[in-house]
Structure formats: structure tokens, C-alpha cells
mmCIF file of C-alpha atoms in Angstrom:
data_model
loop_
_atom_site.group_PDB
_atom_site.id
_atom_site.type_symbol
_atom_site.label_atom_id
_atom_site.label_comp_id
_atom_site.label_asym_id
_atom_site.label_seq_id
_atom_site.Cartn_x
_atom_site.Cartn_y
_atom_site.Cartn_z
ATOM 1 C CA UNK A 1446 -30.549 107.889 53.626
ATOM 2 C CA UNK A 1447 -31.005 110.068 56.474
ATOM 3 C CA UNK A 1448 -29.399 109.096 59.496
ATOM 4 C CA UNK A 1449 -31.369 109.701 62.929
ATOM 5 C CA UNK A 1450 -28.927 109.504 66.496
ATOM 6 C CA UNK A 1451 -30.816 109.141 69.376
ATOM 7 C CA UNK A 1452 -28.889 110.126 72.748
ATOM 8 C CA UNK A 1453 -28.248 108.727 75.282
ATOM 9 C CA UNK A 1454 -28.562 105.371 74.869
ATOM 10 C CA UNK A 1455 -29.524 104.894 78.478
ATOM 11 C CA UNK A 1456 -31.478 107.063 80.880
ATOM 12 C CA UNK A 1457 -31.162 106.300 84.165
ATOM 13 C CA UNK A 1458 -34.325 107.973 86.272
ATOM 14 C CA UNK A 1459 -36.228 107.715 89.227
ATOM 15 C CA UNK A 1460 -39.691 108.046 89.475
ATOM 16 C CA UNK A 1461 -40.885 111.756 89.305
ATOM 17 C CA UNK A 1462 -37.834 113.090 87.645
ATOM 18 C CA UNK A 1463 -37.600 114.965 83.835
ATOM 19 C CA UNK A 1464 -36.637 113.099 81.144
ATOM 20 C CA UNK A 1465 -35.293 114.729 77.791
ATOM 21 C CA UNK A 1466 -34.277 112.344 75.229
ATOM 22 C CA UNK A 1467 -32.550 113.680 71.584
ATOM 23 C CA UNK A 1468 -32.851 113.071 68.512
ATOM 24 C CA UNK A 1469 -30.526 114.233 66.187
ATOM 25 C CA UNK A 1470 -31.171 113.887 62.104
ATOM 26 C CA UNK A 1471 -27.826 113.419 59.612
ATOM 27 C CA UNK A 1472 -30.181 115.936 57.384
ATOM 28 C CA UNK A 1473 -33.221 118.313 58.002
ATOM 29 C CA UNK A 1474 -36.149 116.992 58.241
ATOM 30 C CA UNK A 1475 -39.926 118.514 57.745
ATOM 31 C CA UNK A 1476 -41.087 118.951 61.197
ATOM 32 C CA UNK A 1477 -44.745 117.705 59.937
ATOM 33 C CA UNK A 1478 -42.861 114.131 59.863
ATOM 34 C CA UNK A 1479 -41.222 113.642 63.264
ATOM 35 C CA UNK A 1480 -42.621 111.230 65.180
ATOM 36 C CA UNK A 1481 -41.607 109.477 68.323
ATOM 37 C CA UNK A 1482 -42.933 106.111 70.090
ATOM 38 C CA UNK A 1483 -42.321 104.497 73.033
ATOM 39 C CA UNK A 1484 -42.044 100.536 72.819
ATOM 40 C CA UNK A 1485 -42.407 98.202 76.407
ATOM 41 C CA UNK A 1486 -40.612 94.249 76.284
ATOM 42 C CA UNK A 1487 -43.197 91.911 74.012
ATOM 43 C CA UNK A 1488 -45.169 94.693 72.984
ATOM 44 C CA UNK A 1489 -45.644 96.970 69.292
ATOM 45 C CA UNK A 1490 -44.235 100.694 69.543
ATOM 46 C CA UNK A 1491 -46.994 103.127 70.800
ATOM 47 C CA UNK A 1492 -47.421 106.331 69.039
ATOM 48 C CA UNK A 1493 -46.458 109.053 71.273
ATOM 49 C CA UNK A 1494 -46.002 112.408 68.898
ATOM 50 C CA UNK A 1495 -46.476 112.996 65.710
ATOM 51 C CA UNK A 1496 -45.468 116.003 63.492
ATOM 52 C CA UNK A 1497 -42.510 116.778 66.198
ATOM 53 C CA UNK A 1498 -45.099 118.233 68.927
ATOM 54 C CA UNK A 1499 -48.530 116.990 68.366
ATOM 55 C CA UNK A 1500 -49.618 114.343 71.313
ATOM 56 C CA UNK A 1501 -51.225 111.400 69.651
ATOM 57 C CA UNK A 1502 -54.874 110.459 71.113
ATOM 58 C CA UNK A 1503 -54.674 109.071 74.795
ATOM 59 C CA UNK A 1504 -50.906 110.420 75.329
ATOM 60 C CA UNK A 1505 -50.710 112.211 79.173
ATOM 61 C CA UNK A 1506 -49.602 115.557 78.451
ATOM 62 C CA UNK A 1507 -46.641 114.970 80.419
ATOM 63 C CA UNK A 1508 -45.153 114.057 77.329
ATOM 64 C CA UNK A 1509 -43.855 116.619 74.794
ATOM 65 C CA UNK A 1510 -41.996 117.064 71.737
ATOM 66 C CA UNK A 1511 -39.959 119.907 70.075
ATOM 67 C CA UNK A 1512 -37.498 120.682 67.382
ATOM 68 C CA UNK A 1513 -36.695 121.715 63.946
ATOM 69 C CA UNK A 1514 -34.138 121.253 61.781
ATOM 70 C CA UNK A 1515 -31.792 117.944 62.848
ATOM 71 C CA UNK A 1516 -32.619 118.551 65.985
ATOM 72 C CA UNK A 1517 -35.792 117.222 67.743
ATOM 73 C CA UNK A 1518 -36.682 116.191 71.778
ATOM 74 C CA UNK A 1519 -39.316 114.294 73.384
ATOM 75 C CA UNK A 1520 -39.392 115.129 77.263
ATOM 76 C CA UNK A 1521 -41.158 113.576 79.885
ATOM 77 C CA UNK A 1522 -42.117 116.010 83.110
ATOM 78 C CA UNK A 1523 -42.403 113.697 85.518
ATOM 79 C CA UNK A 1524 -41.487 110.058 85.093
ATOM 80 C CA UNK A 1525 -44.180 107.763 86.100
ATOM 81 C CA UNK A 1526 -43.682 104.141 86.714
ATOM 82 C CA UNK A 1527 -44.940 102.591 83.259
ATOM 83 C CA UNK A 1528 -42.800 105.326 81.181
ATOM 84 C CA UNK A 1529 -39.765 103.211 81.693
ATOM 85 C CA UNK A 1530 -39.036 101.579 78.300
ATOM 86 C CA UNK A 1531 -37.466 102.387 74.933
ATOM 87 C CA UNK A 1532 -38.264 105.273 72.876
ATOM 88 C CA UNK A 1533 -37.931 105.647 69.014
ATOM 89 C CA UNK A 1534 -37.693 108.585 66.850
ATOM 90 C CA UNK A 1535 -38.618 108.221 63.376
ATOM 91 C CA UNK A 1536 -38.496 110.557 60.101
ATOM 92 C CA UNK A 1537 -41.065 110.124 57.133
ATOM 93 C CA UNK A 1538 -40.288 113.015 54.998
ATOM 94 C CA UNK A 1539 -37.692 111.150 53.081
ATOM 95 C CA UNK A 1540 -37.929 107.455 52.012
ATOM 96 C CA UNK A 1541 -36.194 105.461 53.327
ATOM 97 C CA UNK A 1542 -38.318 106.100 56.444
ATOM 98 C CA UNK A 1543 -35.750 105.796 58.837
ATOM 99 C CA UNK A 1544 -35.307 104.800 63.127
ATOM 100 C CA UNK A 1545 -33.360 106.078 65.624
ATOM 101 C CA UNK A 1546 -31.457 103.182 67.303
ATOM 102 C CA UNK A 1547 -33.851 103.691 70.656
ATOM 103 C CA UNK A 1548 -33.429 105.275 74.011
ATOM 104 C CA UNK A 1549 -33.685 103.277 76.657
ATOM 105 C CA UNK A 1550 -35.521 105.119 79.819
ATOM 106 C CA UNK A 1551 -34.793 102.761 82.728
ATOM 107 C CA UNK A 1552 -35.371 103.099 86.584
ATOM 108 C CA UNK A 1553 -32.183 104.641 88.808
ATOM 109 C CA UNK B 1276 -60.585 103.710 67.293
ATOM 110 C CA UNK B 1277 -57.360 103.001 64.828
ATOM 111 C CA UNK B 1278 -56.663 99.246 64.543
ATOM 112 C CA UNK B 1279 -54.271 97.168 62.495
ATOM 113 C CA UNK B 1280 -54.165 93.788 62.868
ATOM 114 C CA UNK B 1281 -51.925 91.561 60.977
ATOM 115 C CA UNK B 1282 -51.931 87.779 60.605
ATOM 116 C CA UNK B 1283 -50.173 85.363 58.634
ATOM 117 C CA UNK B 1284 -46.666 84.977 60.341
ATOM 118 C CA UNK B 1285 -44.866 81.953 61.245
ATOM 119 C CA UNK B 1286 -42.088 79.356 60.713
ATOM 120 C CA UNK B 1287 -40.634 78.976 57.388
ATOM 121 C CA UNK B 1288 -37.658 77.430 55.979
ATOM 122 C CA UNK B 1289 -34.762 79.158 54.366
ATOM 123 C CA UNK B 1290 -36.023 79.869 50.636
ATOM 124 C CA UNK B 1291 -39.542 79.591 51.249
ATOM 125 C CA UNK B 1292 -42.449 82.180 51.226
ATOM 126 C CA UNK B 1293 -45.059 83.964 53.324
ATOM 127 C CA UNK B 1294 -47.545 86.238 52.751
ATOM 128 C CA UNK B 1295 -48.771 88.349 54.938
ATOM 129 C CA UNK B 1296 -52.347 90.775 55.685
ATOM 130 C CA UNK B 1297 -52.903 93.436 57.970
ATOM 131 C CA UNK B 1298 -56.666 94.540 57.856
ATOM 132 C CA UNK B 1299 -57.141 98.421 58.995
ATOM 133 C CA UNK B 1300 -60.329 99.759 60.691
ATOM 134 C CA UNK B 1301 -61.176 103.266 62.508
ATOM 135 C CA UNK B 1302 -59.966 105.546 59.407
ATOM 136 C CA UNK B 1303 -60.364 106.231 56.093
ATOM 137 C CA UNK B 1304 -57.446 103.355 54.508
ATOM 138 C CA UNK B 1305 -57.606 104.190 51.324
ATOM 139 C CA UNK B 1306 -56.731 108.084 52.049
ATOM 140 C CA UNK B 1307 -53.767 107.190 53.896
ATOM 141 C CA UNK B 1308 -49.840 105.620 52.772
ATOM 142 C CA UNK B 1309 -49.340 102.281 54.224
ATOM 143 C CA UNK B 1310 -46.166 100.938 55.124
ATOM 144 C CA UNK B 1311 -44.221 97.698 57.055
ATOM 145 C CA UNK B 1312 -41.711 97.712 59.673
ATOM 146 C CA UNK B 1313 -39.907 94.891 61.179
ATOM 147 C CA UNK B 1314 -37.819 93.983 64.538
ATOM 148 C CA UNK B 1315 -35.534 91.129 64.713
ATOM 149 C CA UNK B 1316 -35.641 89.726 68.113
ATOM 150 C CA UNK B 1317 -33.537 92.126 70.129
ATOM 151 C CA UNK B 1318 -33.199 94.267 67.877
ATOM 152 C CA UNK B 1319 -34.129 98.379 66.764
ATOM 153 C CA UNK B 1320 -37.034 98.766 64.403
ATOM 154 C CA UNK B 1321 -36.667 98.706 60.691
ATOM 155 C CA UNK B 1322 -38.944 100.361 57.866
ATOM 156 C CA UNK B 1323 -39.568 97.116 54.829
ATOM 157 C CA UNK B 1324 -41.342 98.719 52.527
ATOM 158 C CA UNK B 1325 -44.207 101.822 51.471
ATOM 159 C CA UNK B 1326 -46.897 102.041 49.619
ATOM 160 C CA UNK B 1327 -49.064 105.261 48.472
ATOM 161 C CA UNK B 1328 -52.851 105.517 48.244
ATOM 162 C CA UNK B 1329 -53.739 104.376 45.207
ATOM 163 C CA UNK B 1330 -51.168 101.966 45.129
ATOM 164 C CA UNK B 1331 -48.811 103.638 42.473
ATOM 165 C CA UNK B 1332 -45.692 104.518 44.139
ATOM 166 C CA UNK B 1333 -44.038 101.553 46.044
ATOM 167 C CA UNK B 1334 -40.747 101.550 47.337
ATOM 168 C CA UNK B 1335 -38.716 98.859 49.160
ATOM 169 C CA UNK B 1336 -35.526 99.283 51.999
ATOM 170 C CA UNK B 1337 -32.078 97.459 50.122
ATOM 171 C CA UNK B 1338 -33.168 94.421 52.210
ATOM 172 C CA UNK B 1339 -35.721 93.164 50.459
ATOM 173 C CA UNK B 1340 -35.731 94.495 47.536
ATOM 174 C CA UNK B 1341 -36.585 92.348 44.741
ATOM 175 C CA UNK B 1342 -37.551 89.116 47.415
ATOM 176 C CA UNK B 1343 -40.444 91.234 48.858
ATOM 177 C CA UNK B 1344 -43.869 92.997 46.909
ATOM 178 C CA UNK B 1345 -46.315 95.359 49.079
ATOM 179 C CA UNK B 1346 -49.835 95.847 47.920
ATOM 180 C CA UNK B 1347 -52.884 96.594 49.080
ATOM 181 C CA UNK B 1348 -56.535 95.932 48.654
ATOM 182 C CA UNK B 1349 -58.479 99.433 49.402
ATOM 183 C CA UNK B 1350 -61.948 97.706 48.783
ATOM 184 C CA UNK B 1351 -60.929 95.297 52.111
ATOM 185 C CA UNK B 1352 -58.569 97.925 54.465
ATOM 186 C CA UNK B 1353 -56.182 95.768 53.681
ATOM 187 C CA UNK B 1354 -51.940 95.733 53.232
ATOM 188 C CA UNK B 1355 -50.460 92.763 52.462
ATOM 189 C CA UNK B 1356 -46.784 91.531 52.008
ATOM 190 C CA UNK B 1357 -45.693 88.947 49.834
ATOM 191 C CA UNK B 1358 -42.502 87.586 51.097
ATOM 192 C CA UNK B 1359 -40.533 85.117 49.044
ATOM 193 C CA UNK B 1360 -36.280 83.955 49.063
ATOM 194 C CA UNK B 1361 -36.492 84.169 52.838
ATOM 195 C CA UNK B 1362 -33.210 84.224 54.881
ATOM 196 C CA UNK B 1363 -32.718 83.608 58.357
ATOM 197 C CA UNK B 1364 -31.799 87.468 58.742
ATOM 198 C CA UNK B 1365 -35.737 88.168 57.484
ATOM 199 C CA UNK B 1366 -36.647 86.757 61.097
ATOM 200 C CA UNK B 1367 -38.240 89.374 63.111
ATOM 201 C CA UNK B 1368 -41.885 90.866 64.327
ATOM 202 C CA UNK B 1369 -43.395 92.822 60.985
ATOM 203 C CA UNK B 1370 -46.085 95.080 61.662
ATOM 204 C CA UNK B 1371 -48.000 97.217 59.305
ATOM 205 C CA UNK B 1372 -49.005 100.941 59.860
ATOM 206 C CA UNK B 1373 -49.322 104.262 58.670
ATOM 207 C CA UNK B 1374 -45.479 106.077 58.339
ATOM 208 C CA UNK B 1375 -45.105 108.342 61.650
ATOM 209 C CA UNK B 1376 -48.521 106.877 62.739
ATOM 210 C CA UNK B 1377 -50.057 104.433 64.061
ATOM 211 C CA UNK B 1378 -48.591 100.573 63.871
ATOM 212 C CA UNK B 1379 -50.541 97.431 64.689
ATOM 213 C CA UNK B 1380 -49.388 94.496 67.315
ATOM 214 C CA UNK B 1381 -47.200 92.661 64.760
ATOM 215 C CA UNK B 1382 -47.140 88.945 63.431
ATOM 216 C CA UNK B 1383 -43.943 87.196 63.865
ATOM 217 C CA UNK B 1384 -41.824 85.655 60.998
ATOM 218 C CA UNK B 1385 -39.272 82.993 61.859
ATOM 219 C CA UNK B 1386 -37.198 81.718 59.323
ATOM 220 C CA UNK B 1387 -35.015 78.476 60.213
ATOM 221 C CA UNK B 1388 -34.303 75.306 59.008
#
């Protein structure tokens, strides 16, 4: 099973600042299936990228993803008020299709 | 636009069964792998179980396997998951989707006596 580590756990931001959140796979993964959503309390995770950089329909392009290899990053510019929640990473290139344990992006 | 909606969640007692359905709209379903993921209340998110298109390859996370049987109903956009031996650790949100796509708004399964 391939193991994905998200880090931090916690981002502490304020409003305008960069985020850059990691993800960090146990093997390599295909970069065609990275993706990475972003989840709010009570509601289903939101596709953010897919394919480690491709925005999915509707995404602000303040949001971006990179990577290859184990290594993979979503980064927000410039935080805006509703991009406070929890992100996920996932890989589908290898069953099982496994989660990163979440960063949480919360306000400083 | 892509929609998934499931249905069919709700309280069951320890041992019982549930099935549930998540209808698709806004793509081509029967192109596309289908697959559920759960959250237990608090909790990260967890991949259940995959299915191809076509329906021939179907794989299951340790969890469930051998309680749990995905299938789907290409004719209908549908993706359904027949639950059965529930335990109180099955309780969570599952929502249906395509893998590092698109996931729909979840029905919740609570299992308790």
C-alpha cells in the first residue's frame, strides 16, 4: 500500500498570505493520478487538482499543484477567507487508492 | 455539470445490511471507474472499494472485504454498494465518485444498537 504524509498537520495563516502544503508518497506515484481536495466542516471533499497540476472546473487559479516522484504540493497564493479548511491528497495509480491524513489550513 | 448523488444511508443495527445507490449525471458513466470512500465522524477519508467500466475488475480495501460487493448498473448511471455484517466501526459518511475525481455529497451510515 502506498503510504501518502501530508505536512504540516496545521497551517496557521492569515488572510492574504501563501500557503504550501506537502504531500509526500511512501512510493512514486504517476503524476497523471495526484489529486488534491479541499473538504469544509459538514460538507463532501471538493476537487481541487487533478493529475498533480491540472485545476479542476471552477477552481480560482490561486490554487496550484506540482510534483513528481513522492513528492507533490498544492499552494495557495493568497489565502482568502473560505480557503480555510482541510486539504487531502490522494493517489490512484495504485489500488489501494490511498489519503493523506489531511492538512488543516486554519486562520492565525 | 458532474453530479453524484447517493441515497440509501441510515441507522442499522450491528449485523444488519444496507444497500446503497449513487446515480451519476453530466458524463459519460459507463466510460469512467467508479469507486466509494468513507469518513467516520471525525475522521480522514478512506477509499471502500473500485470498480472498472465494464464492471470486471473489482477490488475491495481489507475492511470490508468479503462483508461488502460494489456493482454498478451502466444502463441507469448508477454505483451501488451492498453492505452486509455491519460493525459499529462501518459508521461513517460514504460517498461515491470517480478515483482522483469528482465525489458526490455523501449518505450517512450509522451502525448502533
Amino acid at each position: 500500500e502506498i503510504v501518502l504524509t501530508q505536512s504540516p498537520g496545521t497551517l496557521s495563516l492569515s488572510p492574504g498570505e501563501r500557503g504550501t502544503l506537502s504531500c509526500r508518497t511512501s512510493q512514486s506515484v504517476r503524476s497523471n493520478s495526484l489529486a488534491w481536495y479541499q473538504q469544509k466542516p459538514g460538507q463532501a471533499p471538493r476537487l481541487l487538482i487533478y493529475g498533480t497540476s491540472n485545476r479542476a472546473a471552477g477552481i480560482p487559479d490561486r490554487f496550484s499543484g506540482s510534483g513528481s516522484g513522492t513528492d507533490f504540493t498544492l499552494t495557495i497564493s493568497r489565502l482568502e477567507p473560505e480557503d480555510f479548511a482541510v486539504y487531502y491528497c490522494q493517489q490512484c495509480g495504485r489500488l489501494p487508492f490511498t489519503f493523506g491524513q489531511g492538512t488543516k489550513v486554519e486562520i492565525k | 455539470q458532474v453530479q453524484l448523488v447517493e441515497s440509501g444511508g441510515g441507522l442499522v443495527k450491528p449485523g444488519g445490511s444496507l444497500r446503497l445507490s449513487c446515480v451519476a449525471s453530466g458524463f459519460t458513466f459507463s466510460d469512467f471507474y467508479m469507486s466509494w470512500i468513507r469518513q467516520a465522524p471525525g475522521k480522514g477519508l478512506e477509499w471502500v472499494s473500485y470498480i472498472t467500466n465494464g464492471g470486471d475488475t473489482i477490488y475491495y480495501a481489507d475492511s470490508v472485504k468479503g462483508r461488502f460487493t460494489i456493482s454498478r448498473d451502466d444502463a441507469k448511471n448508477s454505483l451501488y454498494l451492498q453492505m452486509t455484517s455491519l460493525r459499529a466501526d462501518d459508521t461513517a459518511v460514504y460517498y461515491c465518485g470517480v478515483p482522483g475525481g469528482y465525489w458526490g455529497q455523501g449518505t450517512l451510515v450509522t451502525v448502533s444498537s
